[in-house]
Each structure stands twice: as C-alpha cells, then as structure tokens.
mmCIF file of C-alpha atoms in Angstrom:
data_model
loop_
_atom_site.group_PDB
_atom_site.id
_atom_site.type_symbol
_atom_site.label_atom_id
_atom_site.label_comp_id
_atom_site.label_asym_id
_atom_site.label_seq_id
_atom_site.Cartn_x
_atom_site.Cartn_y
_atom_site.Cartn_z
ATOM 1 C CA UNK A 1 0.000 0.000 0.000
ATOM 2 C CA UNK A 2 2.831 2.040 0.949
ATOM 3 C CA UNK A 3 4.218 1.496 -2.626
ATOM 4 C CA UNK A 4 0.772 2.785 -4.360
ATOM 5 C CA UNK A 5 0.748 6.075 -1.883
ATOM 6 C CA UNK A 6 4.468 6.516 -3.249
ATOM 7 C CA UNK A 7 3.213 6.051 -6.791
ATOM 8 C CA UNK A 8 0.133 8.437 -6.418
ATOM 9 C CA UNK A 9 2.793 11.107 -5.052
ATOM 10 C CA UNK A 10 5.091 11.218 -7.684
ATOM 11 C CA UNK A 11 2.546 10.946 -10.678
ATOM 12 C CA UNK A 12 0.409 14.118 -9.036
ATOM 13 C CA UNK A 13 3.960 15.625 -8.338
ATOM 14 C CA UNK A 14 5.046 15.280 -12.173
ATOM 15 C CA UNK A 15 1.657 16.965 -12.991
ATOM 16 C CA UNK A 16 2.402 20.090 -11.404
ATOM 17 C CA UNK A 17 5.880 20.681 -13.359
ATOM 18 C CA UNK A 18 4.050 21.942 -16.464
ATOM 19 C CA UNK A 19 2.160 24.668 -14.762
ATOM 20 C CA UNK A 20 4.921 26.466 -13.058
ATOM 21 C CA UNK A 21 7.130 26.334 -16.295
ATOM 22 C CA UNK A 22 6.995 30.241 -17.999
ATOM 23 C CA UNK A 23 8.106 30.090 -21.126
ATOM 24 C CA UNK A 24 10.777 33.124 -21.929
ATOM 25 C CA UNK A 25 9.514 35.828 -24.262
ATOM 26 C CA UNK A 26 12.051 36.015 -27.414
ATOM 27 C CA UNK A 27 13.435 39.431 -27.436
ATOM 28 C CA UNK A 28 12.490 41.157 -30.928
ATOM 29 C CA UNK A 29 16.199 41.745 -33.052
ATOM 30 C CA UNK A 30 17.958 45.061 -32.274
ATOM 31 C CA UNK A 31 17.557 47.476 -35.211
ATOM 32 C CA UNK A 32 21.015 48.200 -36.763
ATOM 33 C CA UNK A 33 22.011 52.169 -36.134
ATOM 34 C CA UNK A 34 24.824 53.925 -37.860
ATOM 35 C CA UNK A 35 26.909 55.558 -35.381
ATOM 36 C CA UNK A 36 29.434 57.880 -36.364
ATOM 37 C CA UNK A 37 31.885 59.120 -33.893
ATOM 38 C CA UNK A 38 32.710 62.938 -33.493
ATOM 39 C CA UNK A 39 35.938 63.907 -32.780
ATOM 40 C CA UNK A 40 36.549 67.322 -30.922
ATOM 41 C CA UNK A 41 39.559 68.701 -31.041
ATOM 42 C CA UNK A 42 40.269 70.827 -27.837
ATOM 43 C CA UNK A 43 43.222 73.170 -27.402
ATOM 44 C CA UNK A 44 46.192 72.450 -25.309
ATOM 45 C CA UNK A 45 45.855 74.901 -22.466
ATOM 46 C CA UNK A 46 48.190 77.848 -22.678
ATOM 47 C CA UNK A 47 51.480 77.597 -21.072
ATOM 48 C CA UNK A 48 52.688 80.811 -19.130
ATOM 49 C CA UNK A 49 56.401 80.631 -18.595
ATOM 50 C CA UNK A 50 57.207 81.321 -14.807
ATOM 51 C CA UNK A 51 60.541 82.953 -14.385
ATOM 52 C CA UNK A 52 61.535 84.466 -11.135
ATOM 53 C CA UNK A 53 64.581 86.285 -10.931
ATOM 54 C CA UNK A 54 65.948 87.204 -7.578
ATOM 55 C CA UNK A 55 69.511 88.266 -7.083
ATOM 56 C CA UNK A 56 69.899 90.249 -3.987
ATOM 57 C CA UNK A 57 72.796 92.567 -3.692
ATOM 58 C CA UNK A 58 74.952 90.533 -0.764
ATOM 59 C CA UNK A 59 77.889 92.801 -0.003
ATOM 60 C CA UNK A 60 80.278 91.070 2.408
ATOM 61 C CA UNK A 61 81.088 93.493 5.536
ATOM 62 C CA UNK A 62 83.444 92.762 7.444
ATOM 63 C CA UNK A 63 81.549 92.596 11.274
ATOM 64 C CA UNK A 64 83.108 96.026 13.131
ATOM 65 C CA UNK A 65 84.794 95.781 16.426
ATOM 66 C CA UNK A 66 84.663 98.307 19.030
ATOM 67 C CA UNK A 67 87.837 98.426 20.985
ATOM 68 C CA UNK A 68 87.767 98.229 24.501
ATOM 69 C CA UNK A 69 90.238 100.600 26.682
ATOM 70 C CA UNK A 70 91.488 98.667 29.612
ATOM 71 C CA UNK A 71 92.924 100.464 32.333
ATOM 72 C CA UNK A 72 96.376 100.080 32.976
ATOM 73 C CA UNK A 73 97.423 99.758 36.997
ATOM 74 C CA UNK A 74 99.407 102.531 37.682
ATOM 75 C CA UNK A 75 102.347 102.039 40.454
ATOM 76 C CA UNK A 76 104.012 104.802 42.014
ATOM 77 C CA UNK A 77 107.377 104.536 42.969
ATOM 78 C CA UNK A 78 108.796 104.584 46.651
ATOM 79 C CA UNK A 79 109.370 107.578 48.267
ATOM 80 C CA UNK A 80 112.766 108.694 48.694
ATOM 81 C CA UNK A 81 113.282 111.146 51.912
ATOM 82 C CA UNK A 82 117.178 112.469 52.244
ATOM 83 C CA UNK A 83 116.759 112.801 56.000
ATOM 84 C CA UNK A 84 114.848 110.163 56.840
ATOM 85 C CA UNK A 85 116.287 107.099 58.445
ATOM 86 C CA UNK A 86 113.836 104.456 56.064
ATOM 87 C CA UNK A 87 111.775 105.036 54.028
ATOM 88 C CA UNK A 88 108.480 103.549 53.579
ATOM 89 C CA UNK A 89 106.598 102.459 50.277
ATOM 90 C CA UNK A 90 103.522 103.546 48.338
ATOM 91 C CA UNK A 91 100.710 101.780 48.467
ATOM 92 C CA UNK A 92 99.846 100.748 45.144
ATOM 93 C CA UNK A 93 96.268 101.716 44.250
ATOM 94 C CA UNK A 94 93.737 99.575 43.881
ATOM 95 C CA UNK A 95 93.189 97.650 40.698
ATOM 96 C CA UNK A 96 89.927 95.710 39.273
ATOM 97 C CA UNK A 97 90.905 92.677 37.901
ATOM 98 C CA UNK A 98 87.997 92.577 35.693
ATOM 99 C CA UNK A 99 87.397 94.402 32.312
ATOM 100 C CA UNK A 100 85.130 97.069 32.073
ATOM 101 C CA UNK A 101 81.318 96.328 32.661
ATOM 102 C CA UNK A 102 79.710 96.491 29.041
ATOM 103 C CA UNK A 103 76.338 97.430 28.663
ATOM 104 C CA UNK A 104 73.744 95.234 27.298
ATOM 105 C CA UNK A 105 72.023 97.274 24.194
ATOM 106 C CA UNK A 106 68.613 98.694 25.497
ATOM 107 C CA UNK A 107 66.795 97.907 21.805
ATOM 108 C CA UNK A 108 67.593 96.650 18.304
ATOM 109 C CA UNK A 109 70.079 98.333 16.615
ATOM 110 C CA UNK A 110 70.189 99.517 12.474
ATOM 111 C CA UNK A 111 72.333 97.333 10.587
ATOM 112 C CA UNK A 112 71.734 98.778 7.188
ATOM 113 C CA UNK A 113 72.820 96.068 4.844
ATOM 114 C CA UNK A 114 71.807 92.294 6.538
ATOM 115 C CA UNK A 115 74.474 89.483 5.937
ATOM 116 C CA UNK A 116 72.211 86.326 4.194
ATOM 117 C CA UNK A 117 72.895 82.740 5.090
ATOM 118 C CA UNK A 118 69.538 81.498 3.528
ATOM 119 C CA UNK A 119 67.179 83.625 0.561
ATOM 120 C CA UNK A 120 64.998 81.626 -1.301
ATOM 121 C CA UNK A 121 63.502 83.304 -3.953
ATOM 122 C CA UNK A 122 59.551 83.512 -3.774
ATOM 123 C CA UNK A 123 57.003 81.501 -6.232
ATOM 124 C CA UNK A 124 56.091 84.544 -8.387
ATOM 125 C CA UNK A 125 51.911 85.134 -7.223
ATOM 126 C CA UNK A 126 50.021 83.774 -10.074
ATOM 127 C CA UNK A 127 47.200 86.661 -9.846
ATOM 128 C CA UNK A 128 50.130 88.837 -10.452
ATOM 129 C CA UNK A 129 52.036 86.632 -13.477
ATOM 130 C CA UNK A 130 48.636 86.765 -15.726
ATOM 131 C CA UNK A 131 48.251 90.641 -15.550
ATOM 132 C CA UNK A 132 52.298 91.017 -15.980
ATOM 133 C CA UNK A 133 52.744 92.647 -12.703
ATOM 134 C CA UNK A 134 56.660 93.049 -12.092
ATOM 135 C CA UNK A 135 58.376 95.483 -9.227
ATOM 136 C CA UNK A 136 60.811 95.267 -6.388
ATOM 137 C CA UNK A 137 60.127 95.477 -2.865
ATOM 138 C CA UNK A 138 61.951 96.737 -0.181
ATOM 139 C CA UNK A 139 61.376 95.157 3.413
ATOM 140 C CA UNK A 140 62.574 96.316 6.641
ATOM 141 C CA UNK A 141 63.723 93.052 9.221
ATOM 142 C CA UNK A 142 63.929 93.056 12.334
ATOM 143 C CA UNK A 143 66.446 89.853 12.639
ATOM 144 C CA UNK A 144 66.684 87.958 15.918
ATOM 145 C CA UNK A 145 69.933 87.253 17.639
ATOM 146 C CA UNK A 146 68.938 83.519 16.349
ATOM 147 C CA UNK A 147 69.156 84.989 12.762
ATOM 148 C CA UNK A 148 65.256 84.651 12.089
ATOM 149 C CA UNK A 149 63.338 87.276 10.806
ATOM 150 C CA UNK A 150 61.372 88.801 14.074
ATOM 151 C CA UNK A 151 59.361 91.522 12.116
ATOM 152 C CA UNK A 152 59.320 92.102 8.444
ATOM 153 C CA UNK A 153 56.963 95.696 7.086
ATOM 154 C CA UNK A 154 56.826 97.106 3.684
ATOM 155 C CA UNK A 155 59.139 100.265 3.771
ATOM 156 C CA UNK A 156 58.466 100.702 -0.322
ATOM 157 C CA UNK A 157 55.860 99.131 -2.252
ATOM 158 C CA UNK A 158 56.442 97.252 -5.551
ATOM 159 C CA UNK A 159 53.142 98.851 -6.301
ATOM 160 C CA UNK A 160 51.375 95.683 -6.515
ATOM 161 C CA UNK A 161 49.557 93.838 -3.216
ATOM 162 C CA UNK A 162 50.299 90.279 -4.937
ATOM 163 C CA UNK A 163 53.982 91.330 -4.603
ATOM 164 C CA UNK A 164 54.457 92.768 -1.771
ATOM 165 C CA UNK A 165 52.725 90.081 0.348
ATOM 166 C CA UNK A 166 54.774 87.400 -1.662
ATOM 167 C CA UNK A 167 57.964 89.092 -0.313
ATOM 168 C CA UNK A 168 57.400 89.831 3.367
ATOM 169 C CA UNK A 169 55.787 86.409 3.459
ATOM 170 C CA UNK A 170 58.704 84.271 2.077
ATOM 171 C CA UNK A 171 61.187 86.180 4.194
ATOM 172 C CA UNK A 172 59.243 86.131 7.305
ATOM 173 C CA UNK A 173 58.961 81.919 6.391
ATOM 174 C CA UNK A 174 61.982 80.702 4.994
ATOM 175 C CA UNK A 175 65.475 83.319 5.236
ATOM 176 C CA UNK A 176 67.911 83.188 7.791
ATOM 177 C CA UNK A 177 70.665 86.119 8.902
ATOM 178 C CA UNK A 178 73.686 86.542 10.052
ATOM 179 C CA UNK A 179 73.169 87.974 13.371
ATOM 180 C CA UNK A 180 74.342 91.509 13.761
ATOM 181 C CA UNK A 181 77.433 91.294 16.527
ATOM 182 C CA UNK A 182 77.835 94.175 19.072
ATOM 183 C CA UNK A 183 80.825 94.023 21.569
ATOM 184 C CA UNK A 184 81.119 90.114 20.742
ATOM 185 C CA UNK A 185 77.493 89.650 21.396
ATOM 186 C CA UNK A 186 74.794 88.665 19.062
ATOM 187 C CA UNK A 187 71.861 91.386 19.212
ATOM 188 C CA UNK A 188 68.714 92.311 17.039
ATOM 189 C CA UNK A 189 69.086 94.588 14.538
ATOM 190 C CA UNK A 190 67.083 95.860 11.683
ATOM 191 C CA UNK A 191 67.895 96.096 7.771
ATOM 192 C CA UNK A 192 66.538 96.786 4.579
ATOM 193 C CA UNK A 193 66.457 93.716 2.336
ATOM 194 C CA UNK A 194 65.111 94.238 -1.644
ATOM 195 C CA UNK A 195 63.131 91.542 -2.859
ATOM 196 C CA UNK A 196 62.779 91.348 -6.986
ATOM 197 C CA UNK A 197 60.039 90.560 -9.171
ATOM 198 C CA UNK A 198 60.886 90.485 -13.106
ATOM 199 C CA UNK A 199 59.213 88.859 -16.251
ATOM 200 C CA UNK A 200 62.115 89.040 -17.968
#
C-alpha cells in the first residue's frame, strides 16, 4: 500500500511541473544604427612661462669691532726722603681685575645692509604673473639674535599687493641672517632687504 501512496505522489507531483514552467519571451532583433563618432579637437591649455629672478645685492662686511680701553694699573714709585732714616713704600692703588662692565644694548640696533645665510627666492603670485605685474620690494627686518626674521613691514611698495605680500611672506617663512654682533654679542638689529620681481 505504501508502494501505491508513493506512486500516487510522484505521478500528481510530475503533474504540477508543467504549470509552473513560464516560457521566456524572445526578445524582438535590435535594429542596426549607424553611429558615427565625433571627434573634438580641444586646445592644449596655454602655457605661461614662470621665471623668477631674484639676485639680492649681498655685499660682504666685514663685522666692526669696538675696541675696549682697559685700564692700565698705575704704580708709584717709593718715596725717597734724604733725612729720613727708612723710608716707607707707596701703596699701590687699587686695581679691578675685571674688564670694564659692558652694557647690554637697550633695543635693536640699524644694521643697514643684513648678511644672508639662507634667501629663497619667492614663487612669483600667479594673480600677479597673468596681468604682468613686475616690481621690487623693499622690506625692513627686524632679525633675531637667532638669525630669524622677528618683524618684516613694507618700507616701499612694488606697487602691486600680490607682490608685496609674496615678499614679506617668504622672508618672514623661509630666510635666515647673520646675526648683527655688538661688543662680541649677538643682538637684534634691523635692515633693509630688496626683494625682486621680473618677467624678464
């Protein structure tokens, strides 16, 4: 009986196959287009030549000394008396065995012309490259007994802003100085330094 159930089963099974099948709609032939490619031709993009020319004027001066006057002990000789029986010595005055205090400067001092150890020259602003802007600035820096740039102003415009903020902002950044020297000592000092912009 078993066998007959098992029968039944797989007969009613094989007569559902049929009615879940879908058949697969054929897809109706693509119509053949004619493509044609266009080609645009675009421009290369202009090329600006960048040129910066920066030679600043580095005059070697030699670092002045100030002399310092050291005072000499001065000794006077014994007395000599004629009538006297002995005759007693001077006492020699008294002598500092140390030099002369020297004053500390009380503020920076004008160097004039600074001494460079490092001057990059700037990236020329490219605001200022397109409408041909050209000049040279002149800074005034205040340069640390470190030889870093402290302060750096605008004492004359290139007549440009581009420029002029280009300047003060790679020498604030990236120069270095030799330090201004005052009675052996390292101290601040300010300069003028000329910073060069040219298309040429």
């Amino acid at each position: 009986m078993s066998t007959a159930v098992a029968l039944h089963l797989l007969a009613g099974g094989l007569l559902l196959i049929p009615l879940s099948y879908r058949a697969i709609p054929q897809q109706p032939a693509p119509k053949e287009r004619w493509v044609m490619p266009i080609t645009i031709e675009t421009p290369p993009p202009p090329v600006f030549p960048i040129e910066v020319k920066f030679k600043p004027k580095a005059t070697h001066t030699p670092p002045t000394t100030v002399p310092v006057q050291v005072q000499t002990p001065v000794i006077s000789e014994p007395a000599v008396v004629d009538n006297a029986t002995f005759a007693l010595p001077a006492v020699p005055e008294a002598v500092s065995d140390s030099a002369p205090a020297i004053a500390a400067p009380s503020g920076p001092v004008e160097a004039g012309q600074l001494q460079y150890l490092s001057s990059p020259a700037p990236s020329y602003p490219v605001a200022a490259l397109r409408a041909g802007q050209q000049g040279t600035v002149l800074l005034r820096v205040l340069v640390g007994t470190d030889g870093r740039p402290a302060e750096v102003s605008v004492q004359t415009s290139s007549g440009h802003r581009a420029l002029d903020l280009a300047a003060r902002s790679q020498v604030l950044r990236n120069w270095r100085f030799q330090p201004a020297m005052q009675n052996g000592q390292a101290v601040q000092a300010y300069g003028l330094v000329p910073v060069s912009f040219s298309l040429n």
